[in-house]
Amino acid sequence: MVQATDPPDLRSAHVIVVGNEKGGTGKSTLSIHIAIALLKAGYHVASIDLDTRQRTLTRFLENRQSWGANARRAIELPFHHALERGGKDSASENEIVEFTSFAEAIARVEHAYEFVVIDTPASDSYLMRLAHSLADTLVTPMNDSFIDVDVLARVHNDRRERGATAQYAALVLEARRQRRLADAGLIDWVVVRNRMASLASHNQRQVAGSLGRLSPELQFRMAEGFGDRVIFRELFPVGLTVLDSIEEVTDRGALSASQMTARSEVEALIGNLRLPCRTAELPHMQARHLWFEKTQAFYQELISKGSAEPV
Ligand SMILES: Nc1ncnc2c1ncn2[C@@H]1O[C@H](COP(=O)(O)OP(=O)(O)OP(=O)(O)O)[C@@H](O)[C@H]1O
Ligand SMILES: [Mg+2]
């Protein structure tokens, strides 16, 4: 249960973990856009790639660096740490190597940056669970499909009936428990619908209804993500995002309507994440404490609307 507690001893870095045990839902795409959007807003941002196999975030940032060098442009880049694969014979030895590398990465950034964005792999591992327990904001992208809902709660024939808590939601609930024990912190869990079709369908409404019913029980909130747009795919090789001056690299020389909508979708998502935002009057650490108070109040309200037995 998210309880009223004294504010925890907050680190400077607000940790944003992008996770979902289901593969291909848009974790890396969201990690990329969140990190670049925060850099463009002037924050000190670090990023960590926990996906030692695919290294999508790392590959994107390498492409971005090359683009900047070739174009002789100063382009925003986070301080990045890519976790290396253990490379040992036994799984337990690999776990120790990877844990040590992750712990070092966190120690290097937690007091030096305002935001840390962590992209995670789709597989369940000790490290992935540990990363979830460090999240202040956990972003879970999902496609509009009951297959994706099924990792949160089992979907039955009668889709209005609540199924048993499924593996990924159980993982998040345990991460929350660990986090409370560790530093009395809380995790703002935001389920983001990604690759939304432009035309609302019956399926889309049903999935939205299902998530709406689960939200107070599992204590997550929902946010609209990105539409299914080619522009979110095609900029990867040049290391750019829709927030960059892509007019220069696209053939048309000007943004299309869809590209402009894509840009607004990224901006809207950043707003909907309700991250701690410093201003001239509000320094970063005060914004972090205010975020904690507001987030705690939000979940207390959500619990009062939801299950009698809070998680
Ligand atoms: N909003 C979107 N519009 C169009 N394509 C998208 C969108 N979001 C993601 N994609 C595409 O979907 C695929 C999966 O996205 P991505 O790699 O970000 O997912 P992931 O959750 O990180 O996958 P994995 O679990 O393998 O790490 C990629 O080809 C990506 O370009
Ligand atoms: Mg990925």
Short mmCIF file of C-alpha atoms and ligand atoms in Angstrom, two decimals:
data_model
loop_
_atom_site.label_atom_id
_atom_site.label_comp_id
_atom_site.label_asym_id
_atom_site.label_seq_id
_atom_site.Cartn_x
_atom_site.Cartn_y
_atom_site.Cartn_z
CA MET A 1 0.00 0.00 0.00
CA VAL A 2 1.26 3.50 -0.79
CA GLN A 3 1.14 5.11 2.66
CA ALA A 4 1.65 8.59 3.98
CA THR A 5 5.25 8.63 5.12
CA ASP A 6 7.90 11.21 5.80
CA PRO A 7 9.38 12.27 2.49
CA PRO A 8 12.19 9.87 1.61
CA ASP A 9 15.77 10.95 1.27
CA LEU A 10 15.48 11.72 -2.44
CA ARG A 11 18.49 11.45 -4.73
CA SER A 12 19.03 14.20 -7.23
CA ALA A 13 18.31 11.88 -10.15
CA HIS A 14 14.66 11.18 -10.91
CA VAL A 15 14.84 7.66 -12.34
CA ILE A 16 12.60 6.87 -15.30
CA VAL A 17 12.51 3.17 -16.10
CA VAL A 18 10.89 2.08 -19.35
CA GLY A 19 9.80 -1.52 -18.95
CA ASN A 20 7.45 -4.26 -20.04
CA GLU A 21 8.12 -7.99 -20.01
CA LYS A 22 6.37 -8.19 -23.36
CA GLY A 23 8.74 -7.61 -26.28
CA GLY A 24 8.41 -5.05 -29.04
CA THR A 25 5.91 -2.74 -27.33
CA GLY A 26 8.01 0.41 -27.84
CA LYS A 27 10.28 0.54 -24.76
CA SER A 28 13.35 1.67 -26.69
CA THR A 29 11.36 4.09 -28.86
CA LEU A 30 9.93 5.74 -25.74
CA SER A 31 13.30 5.74 -23.92
CA ILE A 32 14.89 7.53 -26.89
CA HIS A 33 12.17 10.17 -27.11
CA ILE A 34 11.94 10.80 -23.36
CA ALA A 35 15.72 11.21 -23.00
CA ILE A 36 16.03 13.57 -25.98
CA ALA A 37 12.96 15.59 -24.97
CA LEU A 38 14.40 16.14 -21.47
CA LEU A 39 17.79 17.13 -22.90
CA LYS A 40 16.09 19.61 -25.21
CA ALA A 41 14.23 21.04 -22.23
CA GLY A 42 17.65 21.80 -20.71
CA TYR A 43 17.88 19.05 -18.06
CA HIS A 44 21.01 17.11 -17.12
CA VAL A 45 20.16 13.64 -18.37
CA ALA A 46 21.93 10.29 -18.10
CA SER A 47 20.79 7.09 -19.77
CA ILE A 48 21.46 3.43 -19.11
CA ASP A 49 20.87 0.60 -21.57
CA LEU A 50 20.14 -2.66 -19.76
CA ASP A 51 19.36 -4.53 -22.96
CA THR A 52 22.75 -6.15 -23.43
CA ARG A 53 21.61 -8.14 -26.49
CA GLN A 54 19.81 -5.62 -28.70
CA ARG A 55 21.38 -2.39 -27.36
CA THR A 56 18.79 -0.33 -29.25
CA LEU A 57 19.20 2.82 -27.14
CA THR A 58 22.99 2.55 -27.35
CA ARG A 59 22.90 2.04 -31.11
CA PHE A 60 20.59 5.03 -31.50
CA LEU A 61 22.93 7.26 -29.48
CA GLU A 62 25.94 6.08 -31.52
CA ASN A 63 24.06 7.03 -34.69
CA ARG A 64 23.19 10.38 -33.16
CA GLN A 65 26.77 11.10 -32.24
CA SER A 66 27.94 10.23 -35.80
CA TRP A 67 25.24 12.44 -37.29
CA GLY A 68 26.34 15.37 -35.16
CA ALA A 69 30.00 14.80 -36.05
CA ASN A 70 29.30 14.53 -39.81
CA ALA A 71 27.00 17.54 -39.82
CA ARG A 72 29.45 19.45 -37.56
CA ARG A 73 26.61 20.20 -35.19
CA ALA A 74 26.53 20.24 -31.42
CA ILE A 75 23.74 17.75 -30.83
CA GLU A 76 22.25 16.92 -27.42
CA LEU A 77 23.51 13.61 -26.01
CA PRO A 78 22.91 12.12 -22.56
CA PHE A 79 25.73 10.75 -20.42
CA HIS A 80 25.27 7.13 -21.48
CA HIS A 81 26.17 3.81 -19.93
CA ALA A 82 25.61 0.60 -21.90
CA LEU A 83 25.69 -2.49 -19.75
CA GLU A 84 28.11 -5.09 -21.13
CA ARG A 85 27.18 -8.76 -21.31
CA GLY A 86 28.71 -10.81 -18.50
CA GLY A 87 30.61 -13.13 -20.89
CA LYS A 88 31.24 -15.77 -18.18
CA ASP A 89 30.34 -19.45 -18.38
CA SER A 90 27.79 -19.56 -15.59
CA ALA A 91 24.58 -17.55 -15.27
CA SER A 92 25.31 -16.69 -11.64
CA GLU A 93 28.76 -15.32 -12.53
CA ASN A 94 27.20 -13.22 -15.30
CA GLU A 95 24.64 -11.94 -12.83
CA ILE A 96 27.40 -10.72 -10.51
CA VAL A 97 29.33 -9.01 -13.35
CA GLU A 98 26.20 -7.30 -14.66
CA PHE A 99 25.01 -6.31 -11.20
CA THR A 100 28.39 -4.72 -10.41
CA SER A 101 28.37 -2.81 -13.69
CA PHE A 102 24.81 -1.58 -13.09
CA ALA A 103 25.54 -0.56 -9.49
CA GLU A 104 28.59 1.41 -10.69
CA ALA A 105 26.51 3.12 -13.39
CA ILE A 106 23.85 4.15 -10.87
CA ALA A 107 26.43 5.37 -8.36
CA ARG A 108 28.02 7.52 -11.06
CA VAL A 109 24.80 9.28 -12.04
CA GLU A 110 22.39 9.33 -9.09
CA HIS A 111 23.75 12.51 -7.51
CA ALA A 112 25.10 14.18 -10.65
CA TYR A 113 22.06 14.25 -12.97
CA GLU A 114 18.47 15.43 -12.79
CA PHE A 115 17.02 12.52 -14.77
CA VAL A 116 18.19 9.01 -15.54
CA VAL A 117 16.38 7.12 -18.29
CA ILE A 118 16.78 3.33 -18.18
CA ASP A 119 15.77 1.16 -21.13
CA THR A 120 15.17 -2.46 -20.12
CA PRO A 121 15.03 -5.74 -22.04
CA ALA A 122 11.83 -7.73 -22.47
CA SER A 123 13.17 -10.70 -20.52
CA ASP A 124 12.65 -11.22 -16.80
CA SER A 125 15.99 -11.12 -15.01
CA TYR A 126 17.38 -10.18 -11.63
CA LEU A 127 18.74 -6.95 -13.10
CA MET A 128 15.47 -6.02 -14.76
CA ARG A 129 13.68 -6.46 -11.41
CA LEU A 130 16.31 -4.43 -9.62
CA ALA A 131 15.97 -1.61 -12.17
CA HIS A 132 12.18 -1.58 -11.67
CA SER A 133 12.62 -1.15 -7.92
CA LEU A 134 14.77 1.95 -8.53
CA ALA A 135 12.15 3.66 -10.68
CA ASP A 136 10.53 6.90 -9.55
CA THR A 137 8.52 6.86 -12.75
CA LEU A 138 7.91 3.54 -14.48
CA VAL A 139 6.74 3.86 -18.07
CA THR A 140 5.15 0.75 -19.56
CA PRO A 141 4.30 0.98 -23.25
CA MET A 142 1.55 -1.30 -24.49
CA ASN A 143 -0.07 -1.86 -27.83
CA ASP A 144 -3.85 -1.81 -28.15
CA SER A 145 -4.18 -5.56 -27.85
CA PHE A 146 -5.55 -7.97 -25.25
CA ILE A 147 -2.31 -9.94 -25.69
CA ASP A 148 -0.55 -6.96 -24.13
CA VAL A 149 -3.16 -6.57 -21.35
CA ASP A 150 -2.62 -10.24 -20.50
CA VAL A 151 0.81 -9.48 -18.97
CA LEU A 152 -0.97 -7.29 -16.39
CA ALA A 153 -4.01 -9.45 -15.61
CA ARG A 154 -5.24 -12.63 -17.21
CA VAL A 155 -7.85 -11.85 -19.86
CA HIS A 156 -10.95 -14.07 -19.80
CA ASN A 157 -13.70 -14.74 -22.31
CA ASP A 158 -15.82 -12.23 -20.48
CA ARG A 159 -13.37 -9.38 -20.71
CA ARG A 160 -15.19 -7.36 -18.04
CA GLU A 161 -14.21 -9.96 -15.45
CA ARG A 162 -10.95 -9.27 -13.64
CA GLY A 163 -8.41 -12.08 -14.17
CA ALA A 164 -5.60 -13.02 -11.82
CA THR A 165 -2.69 -10.62 -11.56
CA ALA A 166 -0.27 -11.67 -14.27
CA GLN A 167 3.52 -11.90 -14.32
CA TYR A 168 4.56 -8.38 -15.23
CA ALA A 169 2.11 -6.66 -12.86
CA ALA A 170 3.27 -9.02 -10.10
CA LEU A 171 6.85 -7.99 -10.85
CA VAL A 172 5.96 -4.29 -10.56
CA LEU A 173 4.02 -4.79 -7.33
CA GLU A 174 7.01 -6.60 -5.83
CA ALA A 175 9.34 -3.83 -7.06
CA ARG A 176 7.11 -1.32 -5.27
CA ARG A 177 7.28 -3.34 -2.06
CA GLN A 178 11.08 -3.52 -2.29
CA ARG A 179 11.26 0.19 -2.96
CA ARG A 180 9.18 1.07 0.09
CA LEU A 181 11.45 -1.07 2.25
CA ALA A 182 14.63 0.36 0.72
CA ASP A 183 14.01 4.10 1.05
CA ALA A 184 10.26 4.70 1.57
CA GLY A 185 10.10 5.81 -2.05
CA LEU A 186 7.21 5.24 -4.41
CA ILE A 187 6.86 4.33 -8.04
CA ASP A 188 4.56 6.32 -10.29
CA TRP A 189 3.52 3.62 -12.78
CA VAL A 190 2.34 5.03 -16.10
CA VAL A 191 0.94 2.64 -18.70
CA VAL A 192 1.34 4.28 -22.08
CA ARG A 193 -0.61 3.15 -25.12
CA ASN A 194 1.77 3.06 -28.05
CA ARG A 195 1.27 2.60 -31.81
CA MET A 196 -2.33 3.74 -31.54
CA ALA A 197 -4.32 3.42 -34.74
CA SER A 198 -5.64 6.71 -36.09
CA LEU A 199 -9.19 5.33 -36.36
CA ALA A 200 -10.76 4.28 -33.06
CA SER A 201 -11.91 0.65 -33.26
CA HIS A 202 -14.17 -1.52 -31.11
CA ASN A 203 -11.05 -3.42 -29.95
CA GLN A 204 -9.32 -0.17 -28.99
CA ARG A 205 -12.29 0.88 -26.84
CA GLN A 206 -12.43 -2.53 -25.17
CA VAL A 207 -8.71 -2.49 -24.38
CA ALA A 208 -9.01 1.04 -22.98
CA GLY A 209 -11.98 -0.10 -20.84
CA SER A 210 -10.03 -3.08 -19.52
CA LEU A 211 -7.02 -0.94 -18.59
CA GLY A 212 -9.33 1.61 -16.96
CA ARG A 213 -10.77 -1.10 -14.69
CA LEU A 214 -7.32 -2.45 -13.79
CA SER A 215 -5.81 0.96 -13.07
CA PRO A 216 -7.06 1.48 -9.47
CA GLU A 217 -6.51 -2.16 -8.57
CA LEU A 218 -2.92 -2.39 -9.79
CA GLN A 219 -2.30 1.29 -9.06
CA PHE A 220 -1.13 2.56 -12.39
CA ARG A 221 -2.34 5.49 -14.40
CA MET A 222 -2.77 5.64 -18.13
CA ALA A 223 -1.36 8.05 -20.66
CA GLU A 224 -1.73 8.28 -24.39
CA GLY A 225 1.47 7.55 -26.23
CA PHE A 226 2.37 7.74 -29.87
CA GLY A 227 0.33 6.93 -32.93
CA ASP A 228 1.58 4.25 -35.30
CA ARG A 229 3.74 6.48 -37.50
CA VAL A 230 6.56 5.76 -39.95
CA ILE A 231 8.51 8.73 -38.61
CA PHE A 232 9.01 6.94 -35.26
CA ARG A 233 10.79 4.17 -37.17
CA GLU A 234 12.71 5.83 -39.96
CA LEU A 235 14.88 8.26 -37.99
CA PHE A 236 16.75 5.53 -36.07
CA PRO A 237 19.68 5.20 -38.56
CA VAL A 238 20.39 8.94 -38.41
CA GLY A 239 20.00 9.09 -34.66
CA LEU A 240 17.40 11.83 -34.76
CA THR A 241 13.95 12.16 -33.23
CA VAL A 242 10.87 14.06 -34.32
CA LEU A 243 11.99 16.80 -31.91
CA ASP A 244 15.13 17.48 -33.97
CA SER A 245 15.29 19.58 -37.14
CA ILE A 246 14.28 16.66 -39.31
CA GLU A 247 13.17 19.02 -42.07
CA GLU A 248 16.86 18.92 -43.07
CA VAL A 249 17.08 15.15 -43.49
CA THR A 250 13.67 14.37 -44.96
CA ASP A 251 13.20 14.76 -48.72
CA ARG A 252 10.33 17.19 -48.41
CA GLY A 253 12.19 19.99 -46.64
CA ALA A 254 9.16 20.69 -44.44
CA LEU A 255 7.33 18.68 -41.80
CA SER A 256 4.27 16.75 -42.93
CA ALA A 257 1.04 16.94 -40.91
CA SER A 258 1.76 13.47 -39.50
CA GLN A 259 5.28 14.52 -38.43
CA MET A 260 3.93 17.60 -36.71
CA THR A 261 1.37 15.44 -34.90
CA ALA A 262 4.19 13.06 -33.91
CA ARG A 263 6.06 16.00 -32.38
CA SER A 264 2.98 17.05 -30.39
CA GLU A 265 2.52 13.46 -29.23
CA VAL A 266 6.03 13.42 -27.76
CA GLU A 267 5.46 16.77 -26.05
CA ALA A 268 2.09 15.61 -24.70
CA LEU A 269 3.63 12.42 -23.33
CA ILE A 270 6.33 14.35 -21.47
CA GLY A 271 3.59 16.51 -19.94
CA ASN A 272 1.52 13.46 -19.00
CA LEU A 273 4.45 11.83 -17.23
CA ARG A 274 4.14 14.67 -14.64
CA LEU A 275 7.86 14.69 -13.96
CA PRO A 276 9.43 17.05 -11.42
CA CYS A 277 10.11 20.22 -13.40
CA ARG A 278 12.36 22.90 -11.98
CA THR A 279 11.69 26.53 -12.72
CA ALA A 280 13.50 29.76 -11.93
CA GLU A 281 11.63 29.85 -8.60
CA LEU A 282 11.62 26.13 -7.90
CA PRO A 283 15.03 24.41 -7.72
CA HIS A 284 15.31 20.79 -8.83
CA MET A 285 15.34 19.17 -5.36
CA GLN A 286 12.30 21.16 -4.27
CA ALA A 287 10.54 20.05 -7.46
CA ARG A 288 11.46 16.45 -6.57
CA HIS A 289 9.91 16.79 -3.09
CA LEU A 290 6.79 18.43 -4.49
CA TRP A 291 6.54 15.59 -7.01
CA PHE A 292 6.72 13.06 -4.17
CA GLU A 293 3.94 14.75 -2.20
CA LYS A 294 1.65 15.09 -5.21
CA THR A 295 2.29 11.54 -6.41
CA GLN A 296 1.64 10.13 -2.95
CA ALA A 297 -1.65 12.06 -2.73
CA PHE A 298 -2.63 10.84 -6.21
CA TYR A 299 -2.15 7.17 -5.32
CA GLN A 300 -3.98 7.53 -2.01
CA GLU A 301 -6.94 8.89 -3.95
CA LEU A 302 -6.65 6.10 -6.54
CA ILE A 303 -6.60 3.45 -3.79
CA SER A 304 -9.72 4.92 -2.20
CA LYS A 305 -11.52 4.41 -5.53
CA GLY A 306 -10.15 0.94 -6.17
CA SER A 307 -9.66 -2.34 -4.36
CA ALA A 308 -10.52 -2.59 -0.67
CA GLU A 309 -7.26 -4.47 -0.25
CA PRO A 310 -4.61 -2.13 -1.61
CA VAL A 311 -1.52 -3.68 -3.17
N1 LIG B 1 4.68 4.69 -32.35
C1 LIG B 1 5.29 3.90 -33.23
N2 LIG B 1 5.00 4.01 -34.56
C2 LIG B 1 5.60 3.21 -35.45
N3 LIG B 1 6.49 2.26 -35.15
C3 LIG B 1 6.81 2.10 -33.84
C4 LIG B 1 6.23 2.92 -32.83
N4 LIG B 1 6.75 2.52 -31.64
C5 LIG B 1 7.60 1.53 -31.90
N5 LIG B 1 7.65 1.26 -33.22
C6 LIG B 1 8.42 0.21 -33.91
O1 LIG B 1 8.08 -1.04 -33.28
C7 LIG B 1 9.22 -1.88 -33.15
C8 LIG B 1 9.45 -2.20 -31.67
O2 LIG B 1 9.75 -0.98 -31.01
P1 LIG B 1 10.89 -0.93 -29.90
O3 LIG B 1 12.16 -1.55 -30.40
O4 LIG B 1 10.94 0.46 -29.40
O5 LIG B 1 10.21 -1.88 -28.82
P2 LIG B 1 10.87 -2.57 -27.53
O6 LIG B 1 9.77 -2.73 -26.55
O7 LIG B 1 12.07 -1.80 -27.12
O8 LIG B 1 11.31 -3.97 -28.13
P3 LIG B 1 12.21 -5.09 -27.36
O9 LIG B 1 11.30 -5.73 -26.36
O10 LIG B 1 12.62 -5.99 -28.46
O11 LIG B 1 13.35 -4.33 -26.70
C9 LIG B 1 10.38 -1.13 -33.80
O12 LIG B 1 10.47 -1.53 -35.14
C10 LIG B 1 9.93 0.33 -33.70
O13 LIG B 1 10.52 1.15 -34.71
MG MG B 2 14.07 -2.40 -26.79
#
